[in-house]
Coordinates of N, CA and C in Angstrom, one line a residue:
Chain A
I1 N -0.7 -14.7 -7.1 CA -1.8 -15.2 -5.9 C -2.8 -14.0 -6.2
V2 N -4.0 -14.3 -6.1 CA -5.1 -13.0 -6.1 C -5.9 -13.2 -4.8
M3 N -6.2 -11.8 -4.4 CA -7.2 -11.4 -3.8 C -8.5 -11.0 -3.9
T4 N -9.7 -11.5 -3.5 CA -10.9 -11.0 -3.8 C -11.5 -10.5 -2.4
Q5 N -12.2 -9.3 -2.6 CA -12.9 -8.9 -1.2 C -14.4 -8.7 -1.7
S6 N -14.9 -9.0 -0.7 CA -16.5 -8.8 -1.1 C -17.2 -8.2 0.4
P7 N -18.0 -7.5 0.5 CA -18.7 -6.9 -0.8 C -17.9 -5.8 -1.5
A8 N -18.3 -5.6 -2.5 CA -17.6 -4.3 -3.1 C -18.3 -2.9 -2.5
T9 N -19.2 -3.0 -1.9 CA -19.9 -1.8 -1.4 C -20.7 -2.3 -0.5
L10 N -20.5 -1.7 0.9 CA -20.9 -2.0 2.2 C -21.7 -0.4 2.8
S11 N -22.9 -0.6 2.9 CA -23.8 0.6 3.7 C -24.1 0.0 5.1
V12 N -23.7 0.7 5.9 CA -23.9 0.5 7.5 C -24.2 1.7 8.3
S13 N -25.4 1.5 9.0 CA -25.7 2.2 10.1 C -24.4 3.0 11.2
P14 N -24.5 4.0 11.6 CA -23.7 4.5 12.6 C -24.1 3.6 14.0
G15 N -22.7 2.9 14.7 CA -23.2 2.2 15.7 C -23.3 0.8 15.1
E16 N -23.3 0.5 14.2 CA -23.6 -1.0 13.7 C -22.2 -1.6 13.3
R17 N -22.4 -3.1 13.3 CA -21.0 -3.7 13.2 C -20.9 -3.7 11.4
A18 N -19.9 -3.6 10.8 CA -19.4 -3.9 9.6 C -18.5 -4.8 9.5
T19 N -18.6 -5.9 8.8 CA -18.1 -7.1 8.2 C -17.5 -7.4 6.8
L20 N -16.2 -7.2 6.7 CA -15.4 -7.0 5.3 C -14.7 -8.5 5.2
S21 N -14.8 -9.3 4.1 CA -14.3 -10.3 3.7 C -13.2 -10.1 2.9
C22 N -12.0 -11.0 2.6 CA -11.0 -11.1 1.7 C -10.8 -12.4 1.8
R23 N -10.7 -13.0 0.5 CA -10.5 -14.6 0.3 C -9.1 -14.6 -0.6
A24 N -8.0 -15.5 -0.2 CA -6.8 -15.6 -1.4 C -7.1 -16.9 -1.9
S25 N -6.4 -16.8 -3.1 CA -6.5 -17.6 -4.2 C -6.1 -19.1 -3.6
R26 N -4.9 -19.1 -2.8 CA -4.2 -20.2 -2.3 C -4.0 -19.8 -0.7
G27 N -3.6 -20.7 -0.1 CA -3.5 -20.4 1.5 C -2.1 -19.4 1.6
V28 N -2.5 -18.4 2.6 CA -1.2 -17.7 3.2 C -0.9 -17.5 4.5
G29 N -1.1 -18.9 5.3 CA -1.4 -18.7 6.5 C -1.8 -17.4 7.3
S30 N -1.0 -16.6 8.1 CA -1.9 -15.6 8.7 C -1.1 -14.2 8.2
R31 N -0.3 -14.5 6.8 CA 0.4 -13.2 6.3 C -0.6 -12.6 5.7
L32 N -1.6 -11.5 6.5 CA -2.5 -10.6 5.6 C -2.5 -9.2 6.4
A33 N -2.8 -8.3 5.6 CA -2.9 -6.7 6.2 C -4.1 -6.5 5.7
W34 N -4.7 -5.5 6.6 CA -5.8 -4.4 6.0 C -5.3 -3.1 5.9
Y35 N -5.9 -2.2 5.0 CA -5.6 -0.9 5.1 C -6.8 -0.1 4.8
Q36 N -6.6 1.0 5.4 CA -8.1 2.1 5.4 C -7.4 3.5 4.3
Q37 N -8.2 3.5 3.4 CA -8.0 4.6 2.3 C -9.2 5.7 2.4
K38 N -8.6 7.0 3.1 CA -10.0 7.7 2.7 C -9.8 8.6 1.6
P39 N -10.8 9.3 0.8 CA -10.6 10.1 -0.3 C -9.6 11.1 -0.4
G40 N -8.5 11.4 -0.8 CA -7.4 12.1 -1.1 C -6.4 11.9 -0.3
Q41 N -6.2 10.7 0.3 CA -5.2 10.4 1.6 C -4.4 9.1 1.0
A42 N -3.5 9.0 2.0 CA -2.6 7.5 1.6 C -3.2 6.4 2.5
P43 N -3.3 5.5 1.8 CA -3.6 4.2 2.6 C -2.7 4.4 4.4
R44 N -3.5 3.6 5.1 CA -3.1 3.6 6.7 C -3.1 2.1 6.9
L45 N -2.3 1.5 7.5 CA -2.2 0.3 8.0 C -3.1 0.0 8.9
L46 N -4.0 -1.1 9.1 CA -5.1 -1.0 10.1 C -4.8 -2.4 11.0
I47 N -4.4 -3.4 10.3 CA -4.1 -4.7 10.8 C -2.9 -5.5 10.4
Y48 N -2.1 -6.3 10.8 CA -1.4 -6.8 10.1 C -1.3 -8.6 10.7
D49 N -0.3 -9.3 10.1 CA -0.5 -10.7 10.7 C -2.1 -11.3 11.0
A50 N -3.1 -10.8 10.0 CA -4.2 -11.0 10.3 C -5.3 -10.6 11.4
S51 N -4.7 -10.2 12.6 CA -5.4 -10.1 13.6 C -4.7 -9.0 14.6
I52 N -3.5 -8.5 14.3 CA -2.9 -7.5 15.2 C -3.0 -6.0 14.5
R53 N -3.4 -5.1 15.6 CA -3.9 -3.8 15.3 C -2.4 -3.3 15.5
A54 N -2.2 -2.3 14.1 CA -1.2 -1.4 14.4 C -1.4 -0.2 15.0
T55 N -0.5 0.3 15.3 CA 0.0 1.1 16.5 C -1.1 2.6 16.0
G56 N -1.9 2.6 17.2 CA -2.8 3.5 17.2 C -4.2 3.5 16.8
I57 N -4.5 2.1 16.3 CA -5.6 1.8 15.4 C -6.6 1.6 16.8
P58 N -7.9 2.1 16.5 CA -8.8 1.9 17.7 C -9.3 0.3 17.7
A59 N -9.6 0.1 18.7 CA -10.2 -1.3 19.2 C -11.3 -1.4 18.5
R60 N -12.3 -0.9 17.9 CA -13.4 -1.3 17.3 C -12.7 -2.1 16.0
F61 N -11.5 -1.8 15.5 CA -11.3 -2.5 14.3 C -10.5 -3.8 14.9
S62 N -11.0 -4.9 14.3 CA -10.3 -6.3 14.4 C -10.1 -6.9 13.2
G63 N -9.2 -8.0 13.2 CA -9.1 -8.7 12.0 C -9.1 -10.5 12.6
S64 N -9.7 -11.4 11.6 CA -9.6 -12.7 12.1 C -9.3 -13.6 10.6
G65 N -9.2 -14.9 10.7 CA -9.1 -15.7 9.6 C -7.6 -16.4 9.8
S66 N -7.3 -16.8 8.6 CA -6.2 -17.8 8.6 C -6.1 -18.7 7.1
G67 N -5.5 -18.9 6.5 CA -5.5 -19.8 5.3 C -5.8 -18.9 4.4
T68 N -7.2 -19.1 3.9 CA -7.6 -18.4 2.6 C -8.9 -17.7 2.8
D69 N -9.4 -17.5 4.0 CA -10.4 -16.7 4.5 C -10.1 -15.7 5.8
F70 N -10.2 -14.4 5.5 CA -10.0 -13.2 6.7 C -11.2 -12.5 6.5
T71 N -11.3 -11.8 7.7 CA -12.7 -10.9 7.8 C -11.9 -9.7 8.7
L72 N -12.7 -8.6 8.4 CA -12.4 -7.3 9.0 C -13.4 -6.9 9.6
T73 N -13.5 -6.5 10.7 CA -14.7 -6.1 11.6 C -14.6 -5.0 12.4
I74 N -15.4 -4.2 11.7 CA -15.7 -2.7 12.7 C -16.8 -2.9 13.2
S75 N -16.5 -2.8 14.8 CA -17.4 -3.5 15.7 C -18.8 -2.5 15.9
S76 N -18.6 -1.1 16.2 CA -19.5 0.0 16.1 C -19.0 1.0 15.1
L77 N -19.8 1.1 13.9 CA -19.0 2.0 13.0 C -19.3 3.6 13.3
Q78 N -18.1 4.1 13.0 CA -18.3 5.8 13.3 C -18.0 6.2 11.8
S79 N -18.7 7.6 11.8 CA -18.5 8.4 10.7 C -17.3 8.4 10.1
E80 N -16.2 8.7 11.0 CA -15.1 8.6 10.4 C -14.5 7.3 9.8
D81 N -15.1 6.5 9.7 CA -14.7 5.0 9.2 C -15.3 4.9 7.7
S82 N -15.6 5.8 7.2 CA -16.1 5.8 5.7 C -14.7 5.8 4.9
A83 N -14.8 4.9 4.2 CA -13.4 5.0 3.7 C -13.7 3.5 2.5
V84 N -12.5 3.4 1.9 CA -12.0 2.1 1.1 C -11.1 1.2 1.8
Y85 N -11.5 -0.2 1.9 CA -10.8 -1.0 2.8 C -10.2 -2.1 2.2
Y86 N -8.7 -2.3 2.0 CA -8.2 -3.1 1.4 C -7.4 -4.1 2.0
C87 N -7.6 -5.5 1.6 CA -6.4 -6.6 2.2 C -5.6 -6.6 1.4
Q88 N -4.3 -7.3 1.7 CA -2.9 -7.8 1.5 C -2.4 -8.8 1.6
N89 N -1.6 -9.3 0.6 CA -0.7 -10.5 0.9 C 0.4 -10.0 0.2
Y90 N 1.9 -10.0 0.7 CA 2.7 -9.4 0.0 C 2.6 -8.7 -1.2
G91 N 2.9 -8.8 -2.5 CA 2.7 -8.0 -3.5 C 1.4 -7.9 -4.0
A92 N 0.2 -8.5 -3.3 CA -1.1 -8.7 -3.9 C -1.9 -8.0 -3.1
F93 N -2.6 -7.2 -3.5 CA -3.9 -6.6 -2.8 C -5.1 -6.6 -3.4
G94 N -6.2 -6.7 -2.3 CA -7.5 -6.9 -3.2 C -8.1 -6.0 -3.9
Q95 N -9.5 -5.9 -4.3 CA -9.4 -4.5 -5.2 C -10.3 -4.0 -4.3
G96 N -10.7 -3.8 -2.7 CA -11.2 -2.7 -2.1 C -12.6 -3.0 -1.9
T97 N -13.2 -2.8 -0.7 CA -14.5 -2.8 -0.2 C -14.7 -1.3 0.3
K98 N -15.7 -0.6 -0.6 CA -15.7 1.1 0.0 C -17.2 0.9 1.3
V99 N -17.1 1.6 2.0 CA -18.0 1.4 3.3 C -18.3 2.7 3.6
E100 N -19.6 3.1 3.3 CA -20.3 3.8 3.6 C -21.4 3.9 4.6
I101 N -21.7 5.3 5.1 CA -22.5 5.3 6.3 C -23.9 5.6 5.8
K102 N -24.9 4.4 6.4 CA -26.2 5.0 5.8 C -27.0 6.4 6.5
Chain B
E1 N 8.6 11.7 14.5 CA 7.7 11.5 13.4 C 8.1 11.1 12.3
V2 N 7.6 9.9 11.9 CA 8.2 9.2 10.5 C 7.3 10.0 9.4
R3 N 8.4 10.5 8.5 CA 7.9 11.3 7.5 C 8.6 10.5 6.1
L4 N 7.5 10.3 5.2 CA 8.0 10.2 3.6 C 7.8 11.1 2.7
V5 N 8.5 11.8 1.9 CA 8.0 12.7 1.1 C 8.6 12.5 -0.6
E6 N 7.7 12.1 -1.2 CA 7.7 11.8 -2.6 C 8.2 13.0 -3.3
S7 N 8.8 13.1 -4.4 CA 8.9 14.2 -5.4 C 9.0 13.6 -6.9
G8 N 9.2 14.2 -7.9 CA 9.6 14.0 -9.2 C 8.1 14.0 -10.3
G9 N 7.0 13.4 -9.5 CA 6.0 13.2 -10.7 C 5.7 14.3 -11.4
D10 N 5.2 13.9 -12.8 CA 5.1 14.9 -14.0 C 4.4 14.6 -15.1
L11 N 4.0 15.2 -16.1 CA 3.4 14.7 -17.2 C 4.7 14.3 -18.1
V12 N 4.3 13.1 -18.6 CA 5.6 12.6 -19.4 C 5.0 12.1 -20.7
Q13 N 5.6 12.0 -22.1 CA 4.8 11.5 -23.4 C 5.3 9.7 -23.1
P14 N 4.4 9.1 -24.0 CA 4.7 7.8 -23.9 C 6.1 7.3 -24.5
G15 N 6.8 6.2 -23.7 CA 8.3 6.3 -23.8 C 9.2 6.9 -23.4
G16 N 8.9 8.0 -22.4 CA 9.5 9.0 -22.0 C 10.1 8.4 -20.4
S17 N 11.2 9.5 -19.9 CA 11.5 8.7 -18.5 C 11.4 9.7 -17.8
L18 N 11.5 9.2 -16.3 CA 11.3 10.0 -15.2 C 12.1 9.4 -14.1
R19 N 12.2 10.4 -12.9 CA 13.0 9.7 -11.9 C 12.0 10.2 -10.6
L20 N 11.5 9.1 -10.1 CA 10.7 9.2 -8.8 C 11.9 9.3 -7.4
S21 N 11.8 10.4 -6.7 CA 12.4 10.4 -5.3 C 11.7 10.4 -4.1
C22 N 12.1 9.8 -2.9 CA 11.4 9.8 -1.6 C 12.5 9.9 -0.6
A23 N 12.2 11.0 0.3 CA 12.9 11.3 1.1 C 12.4 11.1 2.5
G24 N 13.3 10.0 3.4 CA 12.7 9.5 4.6 C 13.3 10.3 5.8
S25 N 12.3 10.6 6.7 CA 13.1 11.3 7.9 C 12.1 10.9 9.3
G26 N 12.8 10.9 10.5 CA 11.9 10.5 11.8 C 12.5 9.0 11.8
F27 N 13.1 8.4 11.3 CA 13.5 7.2 11.8 C 15.1 6.6 11.2
T28 N 15.2 5.4 11.5 CA 16.6 4.6 10.8 C 16.6 4.4 9.7
F29 N 16.5 5.1 8.4 CA 16.1 4.6 7.3 C 16.7 3.1 6.9
D30 N 17.9 3.0 7.0 CA 19.0 2.1 6.7 C 18.8 0.7 7.3
I31 N 17.6 0.6 8.5 CA 17.2 -0.5 8.9 C 16.1 -1.2 8.4
Y32 N 15.2 -0.5 7.5 CA 14.1 -1.0 6.8 C 14.3 -1.2 5.1
W33 N 13.4 -2.3 5.0 CA 12.9 -2.6 3.5 C 12.1 -1.3 2.9
M34 N 12.3 -0.8 2.0 CA 11.2 0.2 1.4 C 10.8 -0.5 0.4
S35 N 9.5 0.2 -0.2 CA 9.1 -0.2 -1.4 C 8.3 1.2 -2.0
W36 N 8.0 1.0 -3.3 CA 6.8 1.6 -4.2 C 5.4 0.8 -4.5
V37 N 4.5 1.6 -4.1 CA 2.8 1.2 -4.6 C 2.4 2.2 -5.3
R38 N 1.5 1.8 -6.4 CA 0.9 3.0 -7.0 C -0.6 2.7 -7.1
Q39 N -1.2 3.6 -7.6 CA -2.8 3.8 -7.8 C -3.1 4.3 -8.9
A40 N -3.5 3.8 -10.0 CA -4.1 4.4 -11.0 C -5.2 5.4 -10.7
P41 N -5.8 6.3 -11.4 CA -7.0 7.2 -11.2 C -8.2 6.5 -11.1
G42 N -8.8 6.4 -9.8 CA -10.1 5.8 -9.8 C -10.0 4.5 -9.3
K43 N -8.4 3.5 -9.2 CA -8.3 2.5 -9.2 C -7.8 1.9 -7.7
G44 N -7.5 0.6 -7.8 CA -7.2 0.1 -6.1 C -5.3 0.1 -6.1
L45 N -5.0 -0.3 -5.3 CA -3.4 -0.2 -4.8 C -2.7 -1.6 -6.0
E46 N -1.5 -1.0 -6.2 CA -0.8 -2.3 -7.1 C 0.6 -1.9 -6.3
W47 N 1.2 -3.0 -5.6 CA 2.4 -3.2 -5.5 C 3.5 -3.0 -6.9
V48 N 4.7 -2.4 -6.6 CA 5.6 -2.0 -7.8 C 7.0 -2.6 -7.6
A49 N 7.2 -2.5 -6.7 CA 8.7 -3.0 -6.5 C 9.1 -3.0 -4.9
N50 N 10.4 -3.5 -4.4 CA 10.7 -3.3 -3.2 C 12.3 -3.6 -3.2
I51 N 12.8 -3.2 -1.9 CA 14.4 -3.1 -1.7 C 14.9 -3.4 -0.5
N52 N 15.6 -4.1 -0.5 CA 16.2 -4.3 1.4 C 17.1 -3.2 1.6
E53 N 17.4 -3.7 3.2 CA 18.0 -2.7 3.5 C 19.0 -1.9 3.1
D54 N 20.0 -2.8 2.3 CA 21.5 -2.1 1.8 C 21.4 -2.1 0.5
G55 N 20.2 -2.3 -0.2 CA 20.1 -2.1 -1.8 C 20.5 -3.4 -2.7
S56 N 20.9 -4.3 -1.9 CA 21.7 -5.6 -2.6 C 20.5 -6.6 -2.9
A57 N 19.2 -6.6 -2.6 CA 18.2 -7.3 -3.1 C 17.1 -6.5 -3.4
K58 N 16.3 -6.7 -4.7 CA 15.4 -5.8 -5.1 C 14.2 -7.0 -6.1
A59 N 13.2 -6.3 -5.9 CA 12.1 -7.2 -6.8 C 11.3 -6.3 -7.3
H60 N 10.7 -6.3 -8.3 CA 9.5 -5.8 -9.1 C 8.5 -6.4 -9.8
V61 N 7.1 -5.8 -9.8 CA 6.2 -6.7 -10.4 C 6.6 -6.8 -11.9
D62 N 5.9 -8.1 -12.4 CA 6.3 -8.4 -13.7 C 5.8 -7.1 -14.7
S63 N 5.1 -6.5 -14.5 CA 4.3 -5.4 -15.6 C 5.4 -4.2 -15.5
V64 N 6.0 -4.2 -14.8 CA 7.2 -3.0 -14.7 C 8.7 -3.7 -14.9
K65 N 9.2 -4.8 -15.1 CA 10.6 -5.4 -15.2 C 11.2 -5.0 -16.3
G66 N 12.5 -4.4 -16.4 CA 13.0 -3.5 -17.5 C 12.7 -2.2 -17.7
R67 N 11.8 -1.4 -17.0 CA 11.1 -0.6 -17.3 C 11.6 0.5 -16.3
L68 N 10.8 0.0 -15.0 CA 11.2 0.9 -13.7 C 11.9 -0.1 -13.0
T69 N 13.0 0.8 -12.1 CA 13.9 0.0 -11.3 C 13.9 0.9 -10.2
I70 N 13.9 0.2 -9.0 CA 14.1 0.6 -7.5 C 15.3 0.9 -7.1
S71 N 16.0 1.9 -6.5 CA 17.3 2.0 -5.9 C 17.0 2.7 -4.4
R72 N 18.0 2.6 -3.8 CA 17.8 3.5 -2.5 C 19.5 4.2 -2.2
D73 N 19.5 5.4 -1.5 CA 21.0 6.0 -1.0 C 20.8 6.0 0.5
N74 N 21.4 5.4 1.3 CA 21.2 5.3 2.6 C 21.8 6.4 3.1
A75 N 22.9 7.0 2.5 CA 23.5 7.9 3.1 C 22.4 9.4 2.9
K76 N 21.9 9.3 2.1 CA 20.6 10.6 1.8 C 19.5 10.4 2.4
N77 N 19.6 8.8 3.0 CA 17.9 8.5 3.4 C 17.1 9.0 2.4
S78 N 17.2 8.1 1.1 CA 16.3 8.4 0.2 C 16.4 7.1 -0.6
L79 N 15.2 7.0 -1.2 CA 14.6 6.0 -2.2 C 14.2 6.6 -3.4
Y80 N 14.6 5.7 -4.4 CA 14.3 6.1 -5.9 C 13.8 5.2 -6.8
L81 N 13.1 5.6 -7.5 CA 12.2 4.7 -8.8 C 12.7 5.3 -10.0
Q82 N 13.7 4.8 -10.8 CA 14.2 5.3 -12.4 C 12.8 4.6 -13.4
M83 N 12.1 5.3 -14.2 CA 10.9 5.0 -14.6 C 11.8 5.3 -16.2
S84 N 11.8 4.2 -17.4 CA 11.9 4.5 -18.4 C 10.7 3.6 -19.3
S85 N 10.9 4.1 -20.8 CA 9.9 3.4 -21.7 C 8.5 3.2 -20.8
L86 N 8.2 4.5 -20.5 CA 6.7 4.8 -20.1 C 5.5 4.5 -20.8
R87 N 4.8 3.9 -20.1 CA 3.5 3.6 -21.0 C 2.1 4.1 -20.5
V88 N 1.3 4.3 -21.0 CA -0.2 5.1 -20.6 C -0.7 4.4 -19.5
E89 N -0.4 3.4 -19.3 CA -1.1 2.4 -18.3 C -0.1 2.4 -16.8
D90 N 1.2 3.3 -16.8 CA 1.8 3.5 -15.8 C 1.3 4.8 -15.1
T91 N 0.4 5.3 -15.6 CA -0.3 6.6 -15.1 C -0.8 6.3 -14.0
A92 N -0.4 6.7 -12.9 CA -0.9 6.6 -11.2 C 0.0 7.7 -10.4
V93 N -0.5 7.6 -9.0 CA 0.1 8.1 -7.9 C 0.9 6.9 -7.1
Y94 N 2.3 7.6 -7.2 CA 3.0 6.6 -6.8 C 3.4 7.0 -5.2
Y95 N 3.3 5.9 -4.3 CA 3.8 6.0 -3.0 C 4.9 5.2 -2.5
C96 N 5.5 6.1 -1.8 CA 6.7 5.2 -1.5 C 6.5 4.7 0.1
V97 N 6.8 3.9 0.3 CA 6.2 3.3 1.9 C 7.1 2.5 2.3
R98 N 7.2 2.4 3.7 CA 8.0 1.3 4.5 C 7.6 0.1 5.1
D99 N 8.5 -0.9 5.0 CA 8.0 -2.1 5.4 C 8.1 -2.3 6.8
I100 N 7.1 -2.7 7.7 CA 7.6 -3.4 8.8 C 8.6 -4.6 9.0
P101 N 9.6 -4.5 9.6 CA 10.5 -5.5 9.7 C 9.8 -6.9 9.9
G102 N 10.3 -7.8 9.4 CA 9.8 -8.9 9.5 C 9.7 -9.8 8.1
G103 N 9.7 -9.0 7.0 CA 9.8 -10.0 5.7 C 8.4 -10.2 5.1
A104 N 7.1 -9.5 6.0 CA 5.9 -10.0 5.0 C 5.2 -8.7 4.5
S105 N 6.3 -7.8 4.3 CA 5.9 -6.7 3.3 C 4.7 -6.1 3.8
Y106 N 4.6 -5.8 5.2 CA 3.3 -5.0 5.7 C 3.6 -3.2 5.6
F107 N 3.1 -2.5 5.0 CA 3.3 -1.1 4.8 C 2.6 0.0 5.9
D108 N 3.7 0.3 6.7 CA 3.3 0.9 7.8 C 3.4 2.5 7.8
A109 N 4.1 2.9 7.0 CA 4.3 4.6 6.5 C 4.0 4.4 5.2
W110 N 3.4 5.8 5.0 CA 3.3 5.9 3.3 C 3.4 7.5 3.0
G111 N 4.0 7.8 2.1 CA 4.3 9.4 2.0 C 2.9 9.7 1.3
Q112 N 2.7 10.9 0.9 CA 1.5 11.6 0.3 C 1.4 11.0 -1.1
G113 N 2.4 10.4 -1.7 CA 2.2 9.9 -3.2 C 2.5 11.6 -4.2
T114 N 3.0 11.1 -5.3 CA 3.5 12.0 -6.1 C 2.7 11.2 -7.7
L115 N 2.2 12.2 -8.2 CA 1.5 11.9 -9.7 C 1.9 11.6 -10.9
V116 N 2.2 10.6 -11.4 CA 2.9 10.5 -12.8 C 1.6 10.2 -13.8
T117 N 1.8 11.3 -15.0 CA 1.1 11.3 -16.1 C 1.6 10.9 -17.2
V118 N 1.2 10.0 -18.1 CA 2.2 9.4 -18.9 C 1.0 9.5 -20.4
S119 N 0.9 10.7 -21.2 CA 0.0 10.8 -22.2 C 0.6 11.7 -23.1
S120 N 0.1 11.3 -24.3 CA 0.7 12.2 -25.4 C -0.3 13.6 -25.8

């Protein structure tokens, strides 16, 4: 299975909404996770089963979708959200979306 | 506090061998599937291998089959990755990760990573 993320880079002003997309090459039900990775750090699990926030993840992060098309939304971007975001289904990761603060 | 601490990364020549270790603490190690995930310099994440709770079931990504082998010792709360016939393309930071129970391979705890460099 191949996971494709878009866009490669997203530039968003603080307080604005950021919308990241992930597409699976075939249907995966709701078996999808999102991770955040900041420079020099290990990734952190944000969302699993497409829409369930992991422990300690702020409510501004939300996930949606099923089948082949998924979305990660950051409702009001904060400066600390600048990072690369990856989607994942089992052994397949997307190539990542870099979120930059305008 | 859940902690995963990797060790064993090093500079090794192509064709060489290395053994990575990961010490888990702060959780009941032997009830979790565990995995290795790697990240080549400046690149994305790649799942490498996983192992079930008692070590009786393992899976490896095709590109490493026959060269990298995952194992665990629950008595020592430790996960391992035996690496042989290393290639330049195996150069990466290797993360030890814990799987959320349920079999969907979601990784809720990560170590800080250990760097393996394969170069002559």
